[in-house]
PDB file of C-alpha atoms in Angstrom:
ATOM      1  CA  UNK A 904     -84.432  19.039  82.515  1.00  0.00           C
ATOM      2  CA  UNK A 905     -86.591  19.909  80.122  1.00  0.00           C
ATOM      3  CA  UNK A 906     -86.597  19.699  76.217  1.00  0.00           C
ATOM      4  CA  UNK A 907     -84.555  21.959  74.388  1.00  0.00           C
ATOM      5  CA  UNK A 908     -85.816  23.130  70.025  1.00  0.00           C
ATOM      6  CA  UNK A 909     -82.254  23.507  68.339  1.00  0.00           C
ATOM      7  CA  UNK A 910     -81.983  25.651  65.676  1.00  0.00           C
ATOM      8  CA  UNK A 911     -78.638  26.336  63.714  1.00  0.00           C
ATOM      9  CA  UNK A 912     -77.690  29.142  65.715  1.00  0.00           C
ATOM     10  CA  UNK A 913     -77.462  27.174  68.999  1.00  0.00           C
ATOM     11  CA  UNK A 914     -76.558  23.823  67.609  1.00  0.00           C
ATOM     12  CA  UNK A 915     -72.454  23.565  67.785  1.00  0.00           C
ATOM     13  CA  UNK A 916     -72.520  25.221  71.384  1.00  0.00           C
ATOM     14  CA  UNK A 917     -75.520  22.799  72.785  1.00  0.00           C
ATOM     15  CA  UNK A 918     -74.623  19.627  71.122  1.00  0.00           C
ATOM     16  CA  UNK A 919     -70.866  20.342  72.125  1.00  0.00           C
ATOM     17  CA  UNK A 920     -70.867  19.957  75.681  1.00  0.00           C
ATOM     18  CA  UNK A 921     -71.571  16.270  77.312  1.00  0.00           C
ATOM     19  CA  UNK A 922     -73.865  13.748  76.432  1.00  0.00           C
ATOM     20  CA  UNK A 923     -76.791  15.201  74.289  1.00  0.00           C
ATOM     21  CA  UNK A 924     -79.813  13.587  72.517  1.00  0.00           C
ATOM     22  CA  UNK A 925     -81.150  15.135  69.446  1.00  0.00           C
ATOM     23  CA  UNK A 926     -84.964  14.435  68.227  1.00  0.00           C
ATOM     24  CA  UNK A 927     -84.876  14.910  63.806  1.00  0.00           C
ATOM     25  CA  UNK A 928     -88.649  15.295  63.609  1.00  0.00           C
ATOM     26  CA  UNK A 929     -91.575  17.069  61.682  1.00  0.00           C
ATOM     27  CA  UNK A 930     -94.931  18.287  62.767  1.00  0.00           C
ATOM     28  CA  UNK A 931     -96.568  16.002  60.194  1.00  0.00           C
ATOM     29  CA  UNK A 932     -94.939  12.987  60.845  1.00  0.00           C
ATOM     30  CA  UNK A 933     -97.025  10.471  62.775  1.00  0.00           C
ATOM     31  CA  UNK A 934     -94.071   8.309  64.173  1.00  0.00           C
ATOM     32  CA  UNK A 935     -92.866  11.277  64.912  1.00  0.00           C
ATOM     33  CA  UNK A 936     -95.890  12.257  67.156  1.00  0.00           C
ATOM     34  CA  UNK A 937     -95.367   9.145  68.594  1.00  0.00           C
ATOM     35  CA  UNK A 938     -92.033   9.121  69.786  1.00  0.00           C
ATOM     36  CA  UNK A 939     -92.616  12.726  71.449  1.00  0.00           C
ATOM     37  CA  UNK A 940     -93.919  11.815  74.231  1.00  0.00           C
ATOM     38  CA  UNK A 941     -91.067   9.581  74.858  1.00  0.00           C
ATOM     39  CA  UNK A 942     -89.081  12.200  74.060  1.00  0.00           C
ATOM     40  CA  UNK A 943     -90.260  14.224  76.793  1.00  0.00           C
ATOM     41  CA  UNK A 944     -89.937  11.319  79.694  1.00  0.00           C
ATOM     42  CA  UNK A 945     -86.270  10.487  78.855  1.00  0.00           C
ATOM     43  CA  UNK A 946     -85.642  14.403  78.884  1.00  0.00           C
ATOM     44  CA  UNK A 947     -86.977  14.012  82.769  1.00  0.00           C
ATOM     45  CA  UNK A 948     -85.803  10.659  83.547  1.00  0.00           C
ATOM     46  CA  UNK A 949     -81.551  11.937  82.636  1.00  0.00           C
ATOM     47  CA  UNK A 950     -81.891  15.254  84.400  1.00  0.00           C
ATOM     48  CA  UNK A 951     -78.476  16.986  84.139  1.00  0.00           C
ATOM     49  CA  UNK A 952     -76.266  13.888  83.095  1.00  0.00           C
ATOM     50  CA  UNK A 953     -77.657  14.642  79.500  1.00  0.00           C
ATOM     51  CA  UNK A 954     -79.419  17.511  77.351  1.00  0.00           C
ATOM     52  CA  UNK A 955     -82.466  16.406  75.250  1.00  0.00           C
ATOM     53  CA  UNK A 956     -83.407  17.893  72.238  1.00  0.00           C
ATOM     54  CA  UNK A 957     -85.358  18.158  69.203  1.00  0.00           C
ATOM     55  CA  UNK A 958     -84.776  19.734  66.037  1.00  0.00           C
ATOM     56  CA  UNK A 959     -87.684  20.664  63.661  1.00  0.00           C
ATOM     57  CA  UNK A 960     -86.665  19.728  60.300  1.00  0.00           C
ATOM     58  CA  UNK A 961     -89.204  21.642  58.357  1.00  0.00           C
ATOM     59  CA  UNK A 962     -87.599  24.676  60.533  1.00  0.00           C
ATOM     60  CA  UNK A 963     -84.172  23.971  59.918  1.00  0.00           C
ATOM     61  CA  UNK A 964     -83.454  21.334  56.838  1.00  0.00           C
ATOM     62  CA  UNK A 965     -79.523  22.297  56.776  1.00  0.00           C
ATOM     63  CA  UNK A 966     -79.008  20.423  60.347  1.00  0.00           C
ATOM     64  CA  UNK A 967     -81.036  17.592  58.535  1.00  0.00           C
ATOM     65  CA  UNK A 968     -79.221  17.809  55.676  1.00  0.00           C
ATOM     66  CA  UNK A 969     -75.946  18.179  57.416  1.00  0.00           C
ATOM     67  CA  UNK A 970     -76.628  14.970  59.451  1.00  0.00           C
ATOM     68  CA  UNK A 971     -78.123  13.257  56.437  1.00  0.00           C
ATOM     69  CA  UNK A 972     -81.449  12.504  58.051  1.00  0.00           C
ATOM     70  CA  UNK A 973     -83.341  10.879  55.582  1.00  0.00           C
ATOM     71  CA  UNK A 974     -86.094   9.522  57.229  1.00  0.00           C
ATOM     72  CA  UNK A 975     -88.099  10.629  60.335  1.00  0.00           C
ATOM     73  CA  UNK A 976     -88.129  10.538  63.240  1.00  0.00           C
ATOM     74  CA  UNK A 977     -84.129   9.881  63.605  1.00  0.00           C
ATOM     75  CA  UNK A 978     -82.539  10.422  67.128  1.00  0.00           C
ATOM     76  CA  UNK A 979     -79.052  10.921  67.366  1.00  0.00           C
ATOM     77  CA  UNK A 980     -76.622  10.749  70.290  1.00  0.00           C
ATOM     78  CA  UNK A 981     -73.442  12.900  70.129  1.00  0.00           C
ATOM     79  CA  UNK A 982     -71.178  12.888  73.379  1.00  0.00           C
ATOM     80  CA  UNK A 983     -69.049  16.158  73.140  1.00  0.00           C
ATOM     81  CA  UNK A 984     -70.151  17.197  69.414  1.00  0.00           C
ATOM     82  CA  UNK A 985     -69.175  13.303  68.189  1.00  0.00           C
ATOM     83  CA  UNK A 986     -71.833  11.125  67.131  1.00  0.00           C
ATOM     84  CA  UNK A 987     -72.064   7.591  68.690  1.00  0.00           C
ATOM     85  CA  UNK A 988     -75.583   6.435  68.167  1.00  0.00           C
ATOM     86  CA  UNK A 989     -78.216   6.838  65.690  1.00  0.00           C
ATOM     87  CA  UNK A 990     -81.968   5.534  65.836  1.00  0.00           C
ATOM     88  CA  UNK A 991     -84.364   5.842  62.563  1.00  0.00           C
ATOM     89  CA  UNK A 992     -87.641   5.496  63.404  1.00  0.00           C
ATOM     90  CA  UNK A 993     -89.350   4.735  66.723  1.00  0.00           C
ATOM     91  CA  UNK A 994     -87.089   2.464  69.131  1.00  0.00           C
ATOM     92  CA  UNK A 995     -88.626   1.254  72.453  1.00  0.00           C
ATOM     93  CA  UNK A 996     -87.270   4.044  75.280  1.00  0.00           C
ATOM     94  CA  UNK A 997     -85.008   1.768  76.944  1.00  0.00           C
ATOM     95  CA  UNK A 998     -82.945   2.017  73.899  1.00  0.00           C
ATOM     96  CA  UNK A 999     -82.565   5.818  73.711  1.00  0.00           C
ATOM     97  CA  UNK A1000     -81.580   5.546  77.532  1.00  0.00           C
ATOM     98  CA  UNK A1001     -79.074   3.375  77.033  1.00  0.00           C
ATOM     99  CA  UNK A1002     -77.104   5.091  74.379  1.00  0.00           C
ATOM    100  CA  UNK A1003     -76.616   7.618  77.003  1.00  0.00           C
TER     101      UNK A1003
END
């Protein structure tokens, strides 16, 4: 499956259903940069058993501010809307992977 850009319109109805993994990142970030291409691999590796996505926080700073992200990148794991892991900063990928 491929990656998914939240915004607050599609938010509650994406992150609502299953297991889904949300990127907090900025273009200008350099970790940030870094972790994308991870990113991208674990959005391959999980198929349909998980949604992988990434929220631009320049784009929309009320989902950042809503999950208190305060520093970047932060990936959070919700399984049916409920939170149940949170990363800051870059984490090796077998870490992301297994909070799914």
């Amino acid at each position: 499956m491929s990656l998914l850009n939240l915004t607050a319109e599609n938010f509650e109805e994406t992150v609502g259903n299953g297991k889904v993994l949300v990127d907090f990142w900025a273009q200008w970030c350099g970790p940030c940069r870094m972790l994308g291409p991870v990113i991208e691999e674990i959005a391959e590796e999980v198929g349909e058993r998980a949604v992988v996505c990434k929220v631009d926080i320049e784009e929309e700073s009320a989902l950042a501010a809503r999950f208190r992200v305060m520093s970047i990148p932060t990936v959070i794991v919700f399984d049916n809307g409920v939170e149940v892991s949170r990363f800051v900063g870059v984490k090796p990928k077998h870490e992301y992977l297994q909070a799914l």
